[in-house]
PDB file of C-alpha atoms and ligand atoms in Angstrom:
ATOM      1  CA  MET A   1      95.736 110.222 164.071  1.00 69.00           C
ATOM      2  CA  ASP A   2      95.045 111.142 160.433  1.00 92.00           C
ATOM      3  CA  LEU A   3      93.907 107.951 158.649  1.00 95.00           C
ATOM      4  CA  GLY A   4      94.661 109.239 155.100  1.00 96.00           C
ATOM      5  CA  ASN A   5      98.161 110.275 156.142  1.00 97.00           C
ATOM      6  CA  THR A   6      98.812 106.908 157.830  1.00 97.00           C
ATOM      7  CA  LEU A   7      97.632 105.012 154.765  1.00 98.00           C
ATOM      8  CA  ALA A   8      99.743 107.161 152.420  1.00 98.00           C
ATOM      9  CA  PHE A   9     102.957 107.345 154.442  1.00 98.00           C
ATOM     10  CA  LEU A  10     102.978 104.143 156.473  1.00 98.00           C
ATOM     11  CA  VAL A  11     100.861 101.462 154.766  1.00 98.00           C
ATOM     12  CA  PHE A  12     101.450 102.419 151.104  1.00 98.00           C
ATOM     13  CA  PRO A  13     105.288 102.601 151.336  1.00 98.00           C
ATOM     14  CA  TYR A  14     105.520  99.103 152.835  1.00 98.00           C
ATOM     15  CA  ILE A  15     103.044  97.677 150.298  1.00 98.00           C
ATOM     16  CA  THR A  16     105.064  99.151 147.416  1.00 98.00           C
ATOM     17  CA  LEU A  17     108.405  98.046 148.879  1.00 98.00           C
ATOM     18  CA  THR A  18     107.055  94.512 149.356  1.00 98.00           C
ATOM     19  CA  ILE A  19     105.812  94.363 145.742  1.00 98.00           C
ATOM     20  CA  PHE A  20     109.189  95.783 144.649  1.00 98.00           C
ATOM     21  CA  THR A  21     111.182  93.077 146.475  1.00 98.00           C
ATOM     22  CA  VAL A  22     108.940  90.064 145.833  1.00 98.00           C
ATOM     23  CA  GLY A  23     108.287  91.233 142.244  1.00 98.00           C
ATOM     24  CA  HIS A  24     112.004  91.381 141.406  1.00 98.00           C
ATOM     25  CA  ILE A  25     112.719  87.973 142.937  1.00 98.00           C
ATOM     26  CA  SER A  26     109.806  86.332 141.136  1.00 98.00           C
ATOM     27  CA  ARG A  27     110.587  88.020 137.797  1.00 97.00           C
ATOM     28  CA  TYR A  28     114.233  86.941 138.075  1.00 97.00           C
ATOM     29  CA  ILE A  29     113.205  83.345 138.712  1.00 97.00           C
ATOM     30  CA  THR A  30     110.422  83.129 136.134  1.00 97.00           C
ATOM     31  CA  ASP A  31     111.571  85.431 133.324  1.00 96.00           C
ATOM     32  CA  ARG A  32     115.364  85.470 133.248  1.00 94.00           C
ATOM     33  CA  TYR A  33     115.528  85.801 129.447  1.00 94.00           C
ATOM     34  CA  GLY A  34     113.188  88.831 129.586  1.00 95.00           C
ATOM     35  CA  TRP A  35     115.404  90.532 132.197  1.00 96.00           C
ATOM     36  CA  ASN A  36     117.023  93.228 130.059  1.00 94.00           C
ATOM     37  CA  ALA A  37     116.762  96.852 128.883  1.00 94.00           C
ATOM     38  CA  LYS A  38     115.075  95.868 125.578  1.00 94.00           C
ATOM     39  CA  SER A  39     117.442  98.016 123.564  1.00 94.00           C
ATOM     40  CA  SER A  40     116.026  99.673 120.452  1.00 94.00           C
ATOM     41  CA  GLU A  41     119.436 100.707 119.169  1.00 94.00           C
ATOM     42  CA  PHE A  42     119.277  98.372 116.163  1.00 93.00           C
ATOM     43  CA  LEU A  43     116.069 100.127 115.018  1.00 95.00           C
ATOM     44  CA  GLU A  44     117.261 103.710 115.422  1.00 93.00           C
ATOM     45  CA  LYS A  45     120.337 105.091 117.114  1.00 92.00           C
ATOM     46  CA  LYS A  46     120.758 108.720 116.107  1.00 92.00           C
ATOM     47  CA  SER A  47     118.175 110.278 118.430  1.00 94.00           C
ATOM     48  CA  LEU A  48     118.562 107.455 120.972  1.00 96.00           C
ATOM     49  CA  PHE A  49     122.164 108.384 121.718  1.00 96.00           C
ATOM     50  CA  LEU A  50     121.433 111.928 122.897  1.00 96.00           C
ATOM     51  CA  ALA A  51     118.174 111.021 124.686  1.00 97.00           C
ATOM     52  CA  VAL A  52     119.478 107.965 126.507  1.00 97.00           C
ATOM     53  CA  THR A  53     122.772 109.627 127.486  1.00 97.00           C
ATOM     54  CA  PHE A  54     121.057 112.729 128.913  1.00 98.00           C
ATOM     55  CA  PHE A  55     118.450 110.638 130.695  1.00 98.00           C
ATOM     56  CA  HIS A  56     120.814 108.109 132.261  1.00 98.00           C
ATOM     57  CA  TRP A  57     123.462 110.573 133.458  1.00 98.00           C
ATOM     58  CA  GLY A  58     120.795 112.917 134.824  1.00 98.00           C
ATOM     59  CA  MET A  59     118.788 110.135 136.494  1.00 98.00           C
ATOM     60  CA  LEU A  60     121.787 108.339 138.036  1.00 97.00           C
ATOM     61  CA  LEU A  61     123.009 111.632 139.546  1.00 98.00           C
ATOM     62  CA  VAL A  62     119.472 112.433 140.757  1.00 97.00           C
ATOM     63  CA  LEU A  63     119.263 109.015 142.462  1.00 97.00           C
ATOM     64  CA  PHE A  64     122.716 109.486 144.003  1.00 96.00           C
ATOM     65  CA  GLY A  65     121.618 112.932 145.273  1.00 96.00           C
ATOM     66  CA  HIS A  66     118.426 111.501 146.805  1.00 96.00           C
ATOM     67  CA  ALA A  67     120.303 108.661 148.531  1.00 96.00           C
ATOM     68  CA  SER A  68     123.085 110.823 149.970  1.00 93.00           C
ATOM     69  CA  GLY A  69     120.888 113.824 150.792  1.00 93.00           C
ATOM     70  CA  LEU A  70     117.995 112.000 152.446  1.00 94.00           C
ATOM     71  CA  LEU A  71     119.512 108.871 153.958  1.00 94.00           C
ATOM     72  CA  ILE A  72     122.568 110.379 155.712  1.00 93.00           C
ATOM     73  CA  PRO A  73     121.408 111.913 159.037  1.00 91.00           C
ATOM     74  CA  GLN A  74     122.133 115.637 159.298  1.00 91.00           C
ATOM     75  CA  ARG A  75     124.170 115.144 162.516  1.00 92.00           C
ATOM     76  CA  PHE A  76     126.826 113.242 160.500  1.00 93.00           C
ATOM     77  CA  LEU A  77     126.987 116.018 157.913  1.00 92.00           C
ATOM     78  CA  ASP A  78     127.302 118.587 160.740  1.00 92.00           C
ATOM     79  CA  MET A  79     130.455 116.724 161.858  1.00 94.00           C
ATOM     80  CA  VAL A  80     132.109 117.361 158.479  1.00 92.00           C
ATOM     81  CA  GLY A  81     131.049 121.025 158.453  1.00 92.00           C
ATOM     82  CA  ILE A  82     127.946 120.756 156.217  1.00 93.00           C
ATOM     83  CA  ASN A  83     125.136 122.403 158.196  1.00 94.00           C
ATOM     84  CA  GLY A  84     121.434 122.244 157.288  1.00 93.00           C
ATOM     85  CA  GLU A  85     121.561 125.468 155.300  1.00 93.00           C
ATOM     86  CA  THR A  86     124.562 124.379 153.187  1.00 95.00           C
ATOM     87  CA  HIS A  87     122.999 120.940 152.720  1.00 95.00           C
ATOM     88  CA  THR A  88     119.776 122.527 151.440  1.00 95.00           C
ATOM     89  CA  PHE A  89     121.730 124.858 149.138  1.00 95.00           C
ATOM     90  CA  ILE A  90     123.716 121.950 147.592  1.00 94.00           C
ATOM     91  CA  ALA A  91     120.563 119.797 147.291  1.00 94.00           C
ATOM     92  CA  HIS A  92     118.694 122.629 145.593  1.00 95.00           C
ATOM     93  CA  TYR A  93     121.228 123.447 142.856  1.00 96.00           C
ATOM     94  CA  ASN A  94     122.450 119.878 142.379  1.00 96.00           C
ATOM     95  CA  GLY A  95     118.838 118.656 142.133  1.00 96.00           C
ATOM     96  CA  MET A  96     117.935 121.385 139.681  1.00 97.00           C
ATOM     97  CA  ALA A  97     120.913 120.758 137.339  1.00 97.00           C
ATOM     98  CA  THR A  98     120.669 116.950 137.322  1.00 97.00           C
ATOM     99  CA  GLY A  99     116.851 117.005 137.276  1.00 97.00           C
ATOM    100  CA  ILE A 100     116.759 119.236 134.197  1.00 98.00           C
ATOM    101  CA  VAL A 101     119.237 116.970 132.345  1.00 98.00           C
ATOM    102  CA  ALA A 102     117.179 113.853 133.230  1.00 98.00           C
ATOM    103  CA  PHE A 103     113.920 115.549 132.287  1.00 97.00           C
ATOM    104  CA  ILE A 104     115.215 116.660 128.876  1.00 97.00           C
ATOM    105  CA  GLY A 105     116.472 113.129 128.180  1.00 97.00           C
ATOM    106  CA  LEU A 106     113.150 111.659 129.247  1.00 97.00           C
ATOM    107  CA  ALA A 107     111.123 114.056 127.098  1.00 97.00           C
ATOM    108  CA  LEU A 108     113.349 113.134 124.111  1.00 97.00           C
ATOM    109  CA  LEU A 109     112.912 109.392 124.809  1.00 97.00           C
ATOM    110  CA  LEU A 110     109.146 109.799 124.926  1.00 97.00           C
ATOM    111  CA  TYR A 111     109.090 111.978 121.803  1.00 96.00           C
ATOM    112  CA  ARG A 112     111.182 109.369 119.977  1.00 96.00           C
ATOM    113  CA  ARG A 113     108.732 106.607 120.920  1.00 96.00           C
ATOM    114  CA  ILE A 114     105.762 108.668 119.696  1.00 96.00           C
ATOM    115  CA  ALA A 115     107.242 110.331 116.603  1.00 96.00           C
ATOM    116  CA  LEU A 116     109.398 107.660 114.933  1.00 96.00           C
ATOM    117  CA  PRO A 117     107.102 105.095 113.222  1.00 95.00           C
ATOM    118  CA  ARG A 118     109.366 102.047 113.564  1.00 94.00           C
ATOM    119  CA  ILE A 119     110.038 102.809 117.243  1.00 96.00           C
ATOM    120  CA  GLN A 120     106.367 103.508 117.888  1.00 96.00           C
ATOM    121  CA  ARG A 121     105.347 100.175 116.371  1.00 96.00           C
ATOM    122  CA  THR A 122     107.708  98.270 118.663  1.00 94.00           C
ATOM    123  CA  THR A 123     106.695 100.188 121.815  1.00 96.00           C
ATOM    124  CA  SER A 124     104.374  98.374 124.229  1.00 97.00           C
ATOM    125  CA  HIS A 125     101.833  99.817 126.686  1.00 97.00           C
ATOM    126  CA  ASN A 126     104.264  98.818 129.406  1.00 97.00           C
ATOM    127  CA  ASP A 127     107.004 101.011 127.810  1.00 97.00           C
ATOM    128  CA  PHE A 128     104.642 103.993 127.679  1.00 97.00           C
ATOM    129  CA  ILE A 129     103.582 103.486 131.315  1.00 98.00           C
ATOM    130  CA  THR A 130     107.253 103.277 132.335  1.00 98.00           C
ATOM    131  CA  LEU A 131     108.265 106.466 130.521  1.00 97.00           C
ATOM    132  CA  GLY A 132     105.019 108.245 131.531  1.00 97.00           C
ATOM    133  CA  ALA A 133     105.502 107.362 135.211  1.00 98.00           C
ATOM    134  CA  LEU A 134     109.140 108.473 135.080  1.00 98.00           C
ATOM    135  CA  LEU A 135     107.952 111.741 133.523  1.00 97.00           C
ATOM    136  CA  VAL A 136     105.401 112.365 136.330  1.00 98.00           C
ATOM    137  CA  VAL A 137     107.991 111.622 139.041  1.00 98.00           C
ATOM    138  CA  SER A 138     110.648 113.805 137.355  1.00 98.00           C
ATOM    139  CA  ALA A 139     108.249 116.672 136.609  1.00 97.00           C
ATOM    140  CA  THR A 140     106.900 116.840 140.188  1.00 98.00           C
ATOM    141  CA  GLY A 141     110.451 116.587 141.566  1.00 97.00           C
ATOM    142  CA  LEU A 142     111.634 119.388 139.314  1.00 97.00           C
ATOM    143  CA  TYR A 143     108.586 121.496 140.222  1.00 97.00           C
ATOM    144  CA  ASN A 144     109.431 121.112 143.926  1.00 97.00           C
ATOM    145  CA  VAL A 145     113.070 122.030 143.386  1.00 96.00           C
ATOM    146  CA  MET A 146     112.182 125.133 141.408  1.00 95.00           C
ATOM    147  CA  PHE A 147     109.094 126.407 143.244  1.00 95.00           C
ATOM    148  CA  GLY A 148     108.772 124.383 146.488  1.00 91.00           C
ATOM    149  CA  HIS A 149     111.476 125.985 148.683  1.00 89.00           C
ATOM    150  CA  TYR A 150     110.509 123.683 151.524  1.00 93.00           C
ATOM    151  CA  TYR A 151     112.972 122.754 154.291  1.00 93.00           C
ATOM    152  CA  MET A 152     112.797 118.943 154.398  1.00 93.00           C
ATOM    153  CA  LEU A 153     115.587 117.962 156.781  1.00 94.00           C
ATOM    154  CA  ASP A 154     113.226 117.863 159.790  1.00 94.00           C
ATOM    155  CA  THR A 155     110.302 116.080 158.089  1.00 96.00           C
ATOM    156  CA  ILE A 156     110.738 114.164 154.790  1.00 97.00           C
ATOM    157  CA  ALA A 157     114.361 113.112 155.458  1.00 97.00           C
ATOM    158  CA  PRO A 158     113.745 111.557 158.922  1.00 97.00           C
ATOM    159  CA  TRP A 159     110.462 110.049 157.619  1.00 98.00           C
ATOM    160  CA  ILE A 160     112.201 108.158 154.779  1.00 98.00           C
ATOM    161  CA  ARG A 161     114.991 107.030 157.128  1.00 97.00           C
ATOM    162  CA  GLY A 162     112.274 105.731 159.475  1.00 97.00           C
ATOM    163  CA  ILE A 163     110.751 103.738 156.605  1.00 98.00           C
ATOM    164  CA  VAL A 164     114.030 102.064 155.604  1.00 97.00           C
ATOM    165  CA  THR A 165     115.050 101.324 159.210  1.00 97.00           C
ATOM    166  CA  PHE A 166     111.576  99.951 160.103  1.00 97.00           C
ATOM    167  CA  THR A 167     110.922 102.716 162.671  1.00 97.00           C
ATOM    168  CA  PRO A 168     108.272 104.625 160.678  1.00 96.00           C
ATOM    169  CA  ASP A 169     106.709 107.882 161.887  1.00 97.00           C
ATOM    170  CA  PRO A 170     104.031 109.021 159.390  1.00 97.00           C
ATOM    171  CA  GLY A 171     103.249 112.000 161.647  1.00 97.00           C
ATOM    172  CA  LEU A 172     106.378 113.683 160.228  1.00 97.00           C
ATOM    173  CA  MET A 173     104.584 113.957 156.869  1.00 97.00           C
ATOM    174  CA  LEU A 174     101.431 115.699 158.132  1.00 97.00           C
ATOM    175  CA  ASP A 175     102.437 119.269 157.250  1.00 95.00           C
ATOM    176  CA  VAL A 176     104.484 118.541 154.112  1.00 97.00           C
ATOM    177  CA  PRO A 177     103.219 120.511 151.046  1.00 97.00           C
ATOM    178  CA  LEU A 178     100.949 118.619 148.626  1.00 97.00           C
ATOM    179  CA  SER A 179     103.356 118.810 145.655  1.00 97.00           C
ATOM    180  CA  TYR A 180     106.037 116.954 147.679  1.00 98.00           C
ATOM    181  CA  LYS A 181     103.480 114.348 148.745  1.00 98.00           C
ATOM    182  CA  ILE A 182     102.477 113.759 145.096  1.00 98.00           C
ATOM    183  CA  HIS A 183     106.152 113.360 144.148  1.00 98.00           C
ATOM    184  CA  ILE A 184     106.713 110.774 146.901  1.00 98.00           C
ATOM    185  CA  ILE A 185     103.510 108.794 146.229  1.00 98.00           C
ATOM    186  CA  SER A 186     104.172 108.664 142.471  1.00 98.00           C
ATOM    187  CA  ALA A 187     107.789 107.567 143.064  1.00 98.00           C
ATOM    188  CA  LEU A 188     106.584 104.774 145.384  1.00 98.00           C
ATOM    189  CA  ALA A 189     104.007 103.661 142.790  1.00 98.00           C
ATOM    190  CA  LEU A 190     106.791 103.554 140.162  1.00 98.00           C
ATOM    191  CA  LEU A 191     108.903 101.409 142.515  1.00 98.00           C
ATOM    192  CA  ALA A 192     106.034  98.903 142.735  1.00 98.00           C
ATOM    193  CA  PHE A 193     105.625  98.855 138.950  1.00 98.00           C
ATOM    194  CA  SER A 194     109.334  98.593 138.115  1.00 98.00           C
ATOM    195  CA  PRO A 195     109.782  94.786 138.570  1.00 98.00           C
ATOM    196  CA  PHE A 196     107.234  94.249 135.796  1.00 97.00           C
ATOM    197  CA  SER A 197     108.920  96.592 133.333  1.00 98.00           C
ATOM    198  CA  ARG A 198     112.224  96.993 131.483  1.00 97.00           C
ATOM    199  CA  LEU A 199     113.493  98.899 134.543  1.00 98.00           C
ATOM    200  CA  VAL A 200     114.773  95.577 135.931  1.00 98.00           C
ATOM    201  CA  HIS A 201     117.921  96.233 133.883  1.00 97.00           C
ATOM    202  CA  ILE A 202     119.005  98.737 136.569  1.00 96.00           C
ATOM    203  CA  TRP A 203     120.034  95.792 138.775  1.00 95.00           C
ATOM    204  CA  SER A 204     122.268  94.280 136.100  1.00 93.00           C
ATOM    205  CA  VAL A 205     124.923  96.987 135.830  1.00 89.00           C
ATOM    206  CA  PRO A 206     127.588  95.382 133.594  1.00 86.00           C
ATOM    207  CA  LEU A 207     130.500  96.047 135.974  1.00 89.00           C
ATOM    208  CA  THR A 208     132.509  93.057 134.700  1.00 88.00           C
ATOM    209  CA  TYR A 209     132.604  94.824 131.321  1.00 86.00           C
ATOM    210  CA  PHE A 210     135.512  96.976 132.585  1.00 87.00           C
ATOM    211  CA  SER A 211     137.697  94.012 133.509  1.00 90.00           C
ATOM    212  CA  ARG A 212     136.722  91.446 130.889  1.00 88.00           C
ATOM    213  CA  CYS A 213     139.120  90.203 128.213  1.00 88.00           C
ATOM    214  CA  TRP A 214     139.134  91.742 124.761  1.00 84.00           C
ATOM    215  CA  ILE A 215     136.727  90.116 122.343  1.00 81.00           C
ATOM    216  CA  VAL A 216     138.366  89.460 118.997  1.00 78.00           C
ATOM    217  CA  PHE A 217     135.893  89.856 116.173  1.00 77.00           C
ATOM    218  CA  ARG A 218     138.329  89.654 113.264  1.00 76.00           C
ATOM    219  CA  ARG A 219     141.894  88.471 112.977  1.00 71.00           C
ATOM    220  CA  ARG A 220     144.492  90.699 111.468  1.00 71.00           C
ATOM    221  CA  ALA A 221     145.638  89.405 108.113  1.00 72.00           C
ATOM    222  CA  LEU A 222     148.914  87.522 108.540  1.00 66.00           C
ATOM    223  CA  GLU A 223     151.810  89.251 106.908  1.00 61.00           C
TER     224      GLU A 223
HETATM  225  C1  LIG B   1     124.087 101.946 135.602  1.00 53.38           C
HETATM  226  C2  LIG B   1     122.837 101.619 135.424  1.00 53.38           C
HETATM  227  C3  LIG B   1     122.163 101.521 134.093  1.00 53.38           C
HETATM  228  C4  LIG B   1     122.577 100.957 132.918  1.00 53.38           C
HETATM  229  C5  LIG B   1     123.902 100.265 132.639  1.00 53.38           C
HETATM  230  C6  LIG B   1     121.513 101.145 131.952  1.00 53.38           C
HETATM  231  C7  LIG B   1     121.531 100.708 130.624  1.00 53.38           C
HETATM  232  C8  LIG B   1     120.522 100.872 129.698  1.00 53.38           C
HETATM  233  C9  LIG B   1     120.535 100.426 128.334  1.00 53.38           C
HETATM  234  C10 LIG B   1     121.713  99.684 127.676  1.00 53.38           C
HETATM  235  C11 LIG B   1     119.359 100.777 127.762  1.00 53.38           C
HETATM  236  C12 LIG B   1     118.915 100.492 126.349  1.00 53.38           C
HETATM  237  C13 LIG B   1     119.144 101.689 125.483  1.00 53.38           C
HETATM  238  C14 LIG B   1     118.860 101.284 124.059  1.00 53.38           C
HETATM  239  O1  LIG B   1     117.698 101.358 123.627  1.00 53.38           O
HETATM  240  O2  LIG B   1     119.821 100.826 123.413  1.00 53.38           O
HETATM  241  C15 LIG B   1     118.569 101.435 128.762  1.00 53.38           C
HETATM  242  C16 LIG B   1     117.303 101.921 128.555  1.00 53.38           C
HETATM  243  C17 LIG B   1     116.513 102.495 129.531  1.00 53.38           C
HETATM  244  N1  LIG B   1     116.885 102.747 130.838  1.00 53.38           N
HETATM  245 FE1  LIG B   1     118.667 102.277 131.703  1.00 53.38          FE
HETATM  246  N2  LIG B   1     120.480 101.792 132.561  1.00 53.38           N
HETATM  247  C18 LIG B   1     120.841 102.053 133.871  1.00 53.38           C
HETATM  248  C19 LIG B   1     120.093 102.718 134.842  1.00 53.38           C
HETATM  249  C20 LIG B   1     118.800 103.198 134.643  1.00 53.38           C
HETATM  250  C21 LIG B   1     118.007 103.896 135.631  1.00 53.38           C
HETATM  251  C22 LIG B   1     118.498 104.229 137.055  1.00 53.38           C
HETATM  252  C23 LIG B   1     116.794 104.168 135.055  1.00 53.38           C
HETATM  253  C24 LIG B   1     115.580 104.846 135.632  1.00 53.38           C
HETATM  254  C25 LIG B   1     115.352 105.102 136.879  1.00 53.38           C
HETATM  255  C26 LIG B   1     116.827 103.648 133.705  1.00 53.38           C
HETATM  256  C27 LIG B   1     115.768 103.722 132.815  1.00 53.38           C
HETATM  257  C28 LIG B   1     115.823 103.319 131.491  1.00 53.38           C
HETATM  258  C29 LIG B   1     114.707 103.447 130.570  1.00 53.38           C
HETATM  259  C30 LIG B   1     113.314 104.033 130.885  1.00 53.38           C
HETATM  260  C31 LIG B   1     115.150 102.941 129.343  1.00 53.38           C
HETATM  261  C32 LIG B   1     114.338 102.847 128.047  1.00 53.38           C
HETATM  262  C33 LIG B   1     114.599 104.020 127.154  1.00 53.38           C
HETATM  263  C34 LIG B   1     113.806 103.889 125.851  1.00 53.38           C
HETATM  264  O3  LIG B   1     114.245 103.150 124.986  1.00 53.38           O
HETATM  265  O4  LIG B   1     112.752 104.506 125.736  1.00 53.38           O
HETATM  266  N3  LIG B   1     118.054 103.072 133.482  1.00 53.38           N
HETATM  267  N4  LIG B   1     119.312 101.470 129.935  1.00 53.38           N
END
């Protein structure tokens, strides 16, 4: 048994997932008024629009790709005619396209927080850690997609499914390349940090917005 590997891919994931769950519950109970995205639109919206749109569309598609590509067992995909090779091909090009869009958006968001004085003055350490951590996770993910060329359906994919189904097997991670391990560890660390940041807004998707009644701001002048 490799102690470092067990700590990194058995103990650490469950510690981070526990902090993630308990942290969100406690933040929701104790800081409901602080539970939001802390929009900076009223301070500056020209560069925000492009940056935030690129980042969110890219990131949401990246997350969707991770969930569908890693959590669905390959035997189910085989049943619908998607074999391991096709799966890897789709994951590679889909990950590259969506990852690049998210990364550009993220770089613009960070630039905006450093370069625009009024945005910089209202940016906290927590905001910088959030954007910096997202940048590390995105950059290592993009590096793996572009240069990794590692077949993960027999190692990383069953390992993550083992974690979420409470049947962990850290041995699957022993021979995974270092750059993939850094990506996974940094993503887990970000998960543990997220309940204490503005990232809590992810869990408050305003779905009712699409079905709510019109809000009348001004009456039409009566004729
Ligand atoms: C459907 C889900 C989501 C919605 C509705 C949403 C909505 C928003 C809104 C309204 C803002 C404020 C933008 C502004 O300043 O006006 C924001 C900012 C932000 N969101 Fe999201 N978001 C979602 C998902 C995500 C995800 C999945 C992530 C990351 C994994 C994320 C990360 C961020 C970050 C880092 C900011 C701050 C950007 C900055 O001002 O520097 N969001 N989001």
